[in-house]
GROMACS .gro file of C-alpha atoms in nm:
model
  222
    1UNK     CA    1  -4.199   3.287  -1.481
    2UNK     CA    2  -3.877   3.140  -1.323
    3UNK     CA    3  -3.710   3.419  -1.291
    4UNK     CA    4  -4.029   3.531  -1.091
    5UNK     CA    5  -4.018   3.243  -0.907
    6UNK     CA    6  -3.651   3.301  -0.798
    7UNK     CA    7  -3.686   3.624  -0.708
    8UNK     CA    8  -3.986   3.562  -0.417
    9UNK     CA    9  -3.790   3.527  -0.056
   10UNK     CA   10  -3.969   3.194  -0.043
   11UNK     CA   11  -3.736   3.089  -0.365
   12UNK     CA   12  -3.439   2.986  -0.112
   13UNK     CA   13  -3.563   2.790   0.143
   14UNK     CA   14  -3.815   2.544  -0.177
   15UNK     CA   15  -3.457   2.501  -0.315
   16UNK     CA   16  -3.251   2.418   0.023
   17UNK     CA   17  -3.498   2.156   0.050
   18UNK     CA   18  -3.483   2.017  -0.279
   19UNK     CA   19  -3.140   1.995  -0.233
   20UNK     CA   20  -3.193   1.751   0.056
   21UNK     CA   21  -3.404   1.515  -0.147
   22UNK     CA   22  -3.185   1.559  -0.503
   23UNK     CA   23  -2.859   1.435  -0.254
   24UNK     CA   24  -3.093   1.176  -0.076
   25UNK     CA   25  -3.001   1.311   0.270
   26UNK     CA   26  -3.286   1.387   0.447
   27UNK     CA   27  -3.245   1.078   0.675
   28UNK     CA   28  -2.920   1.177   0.804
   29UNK     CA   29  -3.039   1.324   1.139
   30UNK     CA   30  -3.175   0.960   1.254
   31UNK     CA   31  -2.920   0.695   1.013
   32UNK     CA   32  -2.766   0.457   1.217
   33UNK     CA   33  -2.418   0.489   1.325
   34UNK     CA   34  -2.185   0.298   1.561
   35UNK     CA   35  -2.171   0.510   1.904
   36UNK     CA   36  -1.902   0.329   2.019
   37UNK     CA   37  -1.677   0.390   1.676
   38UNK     CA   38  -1.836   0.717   1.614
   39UNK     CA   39  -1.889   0.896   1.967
   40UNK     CA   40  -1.831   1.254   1.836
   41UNK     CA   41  -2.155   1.210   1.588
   42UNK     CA   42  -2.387   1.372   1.806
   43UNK     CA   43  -2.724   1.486   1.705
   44UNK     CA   44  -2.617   1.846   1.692
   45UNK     CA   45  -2.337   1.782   1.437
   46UNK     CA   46  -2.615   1.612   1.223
   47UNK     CA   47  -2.815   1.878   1.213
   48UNK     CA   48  -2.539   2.117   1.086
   49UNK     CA   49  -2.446   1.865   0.850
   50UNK     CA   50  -2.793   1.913   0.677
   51UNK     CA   51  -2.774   2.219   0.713
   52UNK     CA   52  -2.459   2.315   0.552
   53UNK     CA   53  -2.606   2.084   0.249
   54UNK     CA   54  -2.919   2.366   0.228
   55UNK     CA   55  -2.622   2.651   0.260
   56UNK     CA   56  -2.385   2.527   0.030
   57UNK     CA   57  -2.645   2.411  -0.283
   58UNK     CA   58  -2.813   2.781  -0.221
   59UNK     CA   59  -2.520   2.944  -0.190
   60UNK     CA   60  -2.425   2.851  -0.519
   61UNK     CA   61  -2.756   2.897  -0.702
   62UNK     CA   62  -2.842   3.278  -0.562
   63UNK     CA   63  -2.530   3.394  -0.465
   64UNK     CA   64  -2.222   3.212  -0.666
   65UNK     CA   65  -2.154   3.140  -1.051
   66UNK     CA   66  -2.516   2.979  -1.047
   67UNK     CA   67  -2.361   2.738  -1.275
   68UNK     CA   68  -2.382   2.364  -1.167
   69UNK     CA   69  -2.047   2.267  -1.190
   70UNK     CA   70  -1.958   2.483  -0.911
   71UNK     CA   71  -2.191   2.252  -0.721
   72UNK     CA   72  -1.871   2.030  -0.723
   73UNK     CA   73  -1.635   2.237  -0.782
   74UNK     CA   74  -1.626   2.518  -0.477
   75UNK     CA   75  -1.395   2.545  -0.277
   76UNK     CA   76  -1.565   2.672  -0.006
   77UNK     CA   77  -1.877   2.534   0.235
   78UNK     CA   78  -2.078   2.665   0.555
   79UNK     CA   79  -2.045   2.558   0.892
   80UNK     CA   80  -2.137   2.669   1.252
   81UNK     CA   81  -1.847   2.604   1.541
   82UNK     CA   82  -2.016   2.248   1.639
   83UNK     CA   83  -1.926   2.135   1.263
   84UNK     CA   84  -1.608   2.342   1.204
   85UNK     CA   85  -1.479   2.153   1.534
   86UNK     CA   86  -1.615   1.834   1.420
   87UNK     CA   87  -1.448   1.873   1.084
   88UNK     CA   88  -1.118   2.042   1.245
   89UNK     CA   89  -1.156   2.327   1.145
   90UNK     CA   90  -1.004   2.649   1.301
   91UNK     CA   91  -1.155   3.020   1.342
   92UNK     CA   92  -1.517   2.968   1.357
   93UNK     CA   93  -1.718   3.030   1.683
   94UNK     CA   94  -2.095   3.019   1.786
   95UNK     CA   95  -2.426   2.913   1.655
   96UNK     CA   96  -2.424   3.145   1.320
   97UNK     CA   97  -2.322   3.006   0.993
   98UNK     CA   98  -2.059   3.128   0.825
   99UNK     CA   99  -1.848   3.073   0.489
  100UNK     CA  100  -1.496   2.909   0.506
  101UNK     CA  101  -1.266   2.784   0.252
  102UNK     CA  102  -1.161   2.437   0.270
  103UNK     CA  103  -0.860   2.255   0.305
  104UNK     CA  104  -0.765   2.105  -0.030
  105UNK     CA  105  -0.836   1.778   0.079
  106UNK     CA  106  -1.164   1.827   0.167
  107UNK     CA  107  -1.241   2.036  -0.172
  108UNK     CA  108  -1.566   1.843  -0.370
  109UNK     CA  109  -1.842   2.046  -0.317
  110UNK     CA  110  -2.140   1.804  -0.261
  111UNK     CA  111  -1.901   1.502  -0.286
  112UNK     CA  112  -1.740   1.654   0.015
  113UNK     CA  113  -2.028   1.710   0.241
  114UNK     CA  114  -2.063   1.521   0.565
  115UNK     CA  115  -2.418   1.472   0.498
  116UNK     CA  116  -2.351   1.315   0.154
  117UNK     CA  117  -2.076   1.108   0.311
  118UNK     CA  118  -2.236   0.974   0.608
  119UNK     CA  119  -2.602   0.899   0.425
  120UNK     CA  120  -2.343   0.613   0.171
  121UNK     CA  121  -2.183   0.440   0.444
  122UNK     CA  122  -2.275   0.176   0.671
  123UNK     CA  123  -2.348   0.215   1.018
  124UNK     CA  124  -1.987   0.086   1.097
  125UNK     CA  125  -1.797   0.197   0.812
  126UNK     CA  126  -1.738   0.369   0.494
  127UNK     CA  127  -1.933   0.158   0.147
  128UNK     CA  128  -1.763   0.231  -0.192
  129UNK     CA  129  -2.057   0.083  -0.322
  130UNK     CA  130  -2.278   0.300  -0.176
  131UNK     CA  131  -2.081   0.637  -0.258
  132UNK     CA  132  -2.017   0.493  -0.622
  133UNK     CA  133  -2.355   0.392  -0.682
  134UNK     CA  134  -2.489   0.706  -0.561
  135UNK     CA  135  -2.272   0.943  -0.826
  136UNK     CA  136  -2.356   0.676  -1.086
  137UNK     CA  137  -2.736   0.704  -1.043
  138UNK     CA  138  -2.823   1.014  -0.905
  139UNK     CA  139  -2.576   1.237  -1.053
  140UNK     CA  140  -2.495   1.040  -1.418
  141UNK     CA  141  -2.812   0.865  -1.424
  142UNK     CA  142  -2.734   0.555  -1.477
  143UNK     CA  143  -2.965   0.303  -1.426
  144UNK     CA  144  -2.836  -0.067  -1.301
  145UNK     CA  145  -3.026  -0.396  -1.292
  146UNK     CA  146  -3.041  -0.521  -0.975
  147UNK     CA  147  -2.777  -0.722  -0.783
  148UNK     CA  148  -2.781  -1.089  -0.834
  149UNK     CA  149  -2.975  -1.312  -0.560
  150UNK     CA  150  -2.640  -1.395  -0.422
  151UNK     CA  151  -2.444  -1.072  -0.426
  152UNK     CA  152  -2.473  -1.053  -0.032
  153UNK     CA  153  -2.398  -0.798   0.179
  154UNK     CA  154  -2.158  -0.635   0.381
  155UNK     CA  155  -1.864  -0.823   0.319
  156UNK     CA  156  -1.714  -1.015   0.614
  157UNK     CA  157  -1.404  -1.073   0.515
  158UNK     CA  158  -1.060  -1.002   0.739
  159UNK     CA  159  -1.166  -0.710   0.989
  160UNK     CA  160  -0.797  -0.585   0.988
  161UNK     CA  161  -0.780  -0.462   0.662
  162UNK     CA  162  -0.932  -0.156   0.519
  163UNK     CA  163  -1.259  -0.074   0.395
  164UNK     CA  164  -1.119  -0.111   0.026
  165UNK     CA  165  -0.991  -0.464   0.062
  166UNK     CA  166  -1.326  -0.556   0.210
  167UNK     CA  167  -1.491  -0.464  -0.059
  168UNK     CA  168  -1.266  -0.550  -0.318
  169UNK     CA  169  -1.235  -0.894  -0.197
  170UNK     CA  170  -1.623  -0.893  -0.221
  171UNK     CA  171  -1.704  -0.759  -0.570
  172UNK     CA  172  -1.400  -0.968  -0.688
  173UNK     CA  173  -1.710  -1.252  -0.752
  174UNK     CA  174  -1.731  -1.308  -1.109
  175UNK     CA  175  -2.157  -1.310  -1.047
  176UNK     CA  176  -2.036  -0.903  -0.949
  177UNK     CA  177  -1.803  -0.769  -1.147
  178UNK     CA  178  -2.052  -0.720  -1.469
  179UNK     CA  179  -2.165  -0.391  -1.266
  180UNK     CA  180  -1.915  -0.338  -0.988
  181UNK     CA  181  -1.658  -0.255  -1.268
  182UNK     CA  182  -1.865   0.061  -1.306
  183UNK     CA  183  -1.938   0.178  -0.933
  184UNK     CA  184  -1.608   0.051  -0.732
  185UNK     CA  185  -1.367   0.285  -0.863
  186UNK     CA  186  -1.629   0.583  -0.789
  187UNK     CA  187  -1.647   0.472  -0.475
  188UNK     CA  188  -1.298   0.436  -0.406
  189UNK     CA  189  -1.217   0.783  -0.450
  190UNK     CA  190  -1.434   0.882  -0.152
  191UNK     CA  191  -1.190   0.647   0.063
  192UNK     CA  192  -1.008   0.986   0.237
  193UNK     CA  193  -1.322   0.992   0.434
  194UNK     CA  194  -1.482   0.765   0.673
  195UNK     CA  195  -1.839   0.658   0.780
  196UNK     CA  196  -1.931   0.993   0.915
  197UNK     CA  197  -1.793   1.218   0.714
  198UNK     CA  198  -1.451   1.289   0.843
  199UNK     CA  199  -1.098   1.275   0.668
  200UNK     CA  200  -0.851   1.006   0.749
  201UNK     CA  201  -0.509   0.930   0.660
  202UNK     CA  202  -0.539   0.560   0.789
  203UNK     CA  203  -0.789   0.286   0.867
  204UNK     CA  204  -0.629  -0.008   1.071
  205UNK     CA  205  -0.286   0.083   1.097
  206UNK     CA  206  -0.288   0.078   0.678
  207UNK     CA  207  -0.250   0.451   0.443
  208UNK     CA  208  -0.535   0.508   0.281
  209UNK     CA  209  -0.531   0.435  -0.107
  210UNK     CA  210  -0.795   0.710  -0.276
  211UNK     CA  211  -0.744   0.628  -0.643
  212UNK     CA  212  -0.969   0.409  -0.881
  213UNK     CA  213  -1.028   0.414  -1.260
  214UNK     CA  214  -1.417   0.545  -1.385
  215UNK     CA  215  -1.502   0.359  -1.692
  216UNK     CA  216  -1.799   0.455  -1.922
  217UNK     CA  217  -1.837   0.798  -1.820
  218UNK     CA  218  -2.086   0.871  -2.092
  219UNK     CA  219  -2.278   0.515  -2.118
  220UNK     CA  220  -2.209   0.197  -2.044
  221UNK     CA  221  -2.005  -0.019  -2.318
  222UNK     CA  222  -1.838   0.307  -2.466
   0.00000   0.00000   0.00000
């Protein structure tokens, strides 16, 4: 019966939009974002976003290994020229689709995708928190209680220094660490990319530090 399943025409489009709702991007094409740090986020480059998420998680299932570590492991995506020039990439032109391999810095699969990206961030920068929490519960799942009634937010802490001393500064709080010492070094190693999606060397005048430790990998405590 699956294999029936698979093989109707109908079998690719039910799965691109799984896809969308197994990543948790479906609200990319209306999330907030800063217009005045972000101006080259337009609506079109959302839309190709999502839509290299459908391409790239089909891709794989009908057309690739069809094993799910390749979900994270290609080294390839899909983009139209509105995203290749968005990402920087060279050689693509019009509206059609088309495969491209990736830079290596850029290689993740999923982890890598714009839509991913942007849907953990804030609406003025990148969250480690997000991004971390995200791989820990939808992709390990790994269920957390929730935060304590004076975790706070955002942190506002020094607005010169980067998105990881920001945060680091903020889950530093003893009340914190009990879960943060599982998420935050996830998160960090999404720190090559910014709020929407795009790679970056720098973020206030400081090199960008991508590294963090994962503890716990198969359950908490072990």
């Amino acid at each position: 019966e699956a294999r029936r399943l698979l093989a109707d025409p109908r079998a690719r489009a039910q799965l691109a939009t799984f896809a969308l709702q197994w990543l948790g991007v479906e609200t990319v094409a209306t999330t907030p974002r800063s217009a005045a740090l972000f101006p080259a986020f337009t609506d079109a480059v959302r839309a190709s976003m999502l839509e290299e998420a459908r391409r790239l998680v089909t891709s794989v299932a009908f057309d690739g290994t069809h094993r799910f570590d390749e979900l994270f492991t290609t080294r390839s995506t899909w983009v139209d020229a509105t995203l290749a020039s968005y990402y920087g990439f060279d050689g693509v032109s019009g509206s059609a689709f088309q495969r491209v391999e990736l830079p290596e810095a850029r290689q993740g699969g999923v982890l890598s995708l714009g839509a991913v990206l942007t849907r953990y961030a804030h609406s003025d920068q990148g969250s480690p928190i997000l991004r971390g929490l995200f791989v820990r519960s939808a992709l390990l799942c790994e269920e957390f209680p929730p935060p304590p009634p004076n975790a706070g937010g955002v942190p506002d802490v020094d607005p010169t220094a980067t998105t990881r001393e920001r945060f680091r500064q903020h889950t530093a709080n003893p009340a914190c660490v009990t879960c943060h010492r599982y998420i935050d070094g996830v998160g960090f190693g999404f720190e090559r990319f910014d709020a929407v999606g795009r790679l970056r060397s720098t973020e206030n005048g400081h090199p960008i530090d991508a590294t963090g430790t994962v503890f716990d990998i198969e359950r908490f405590g072990s």
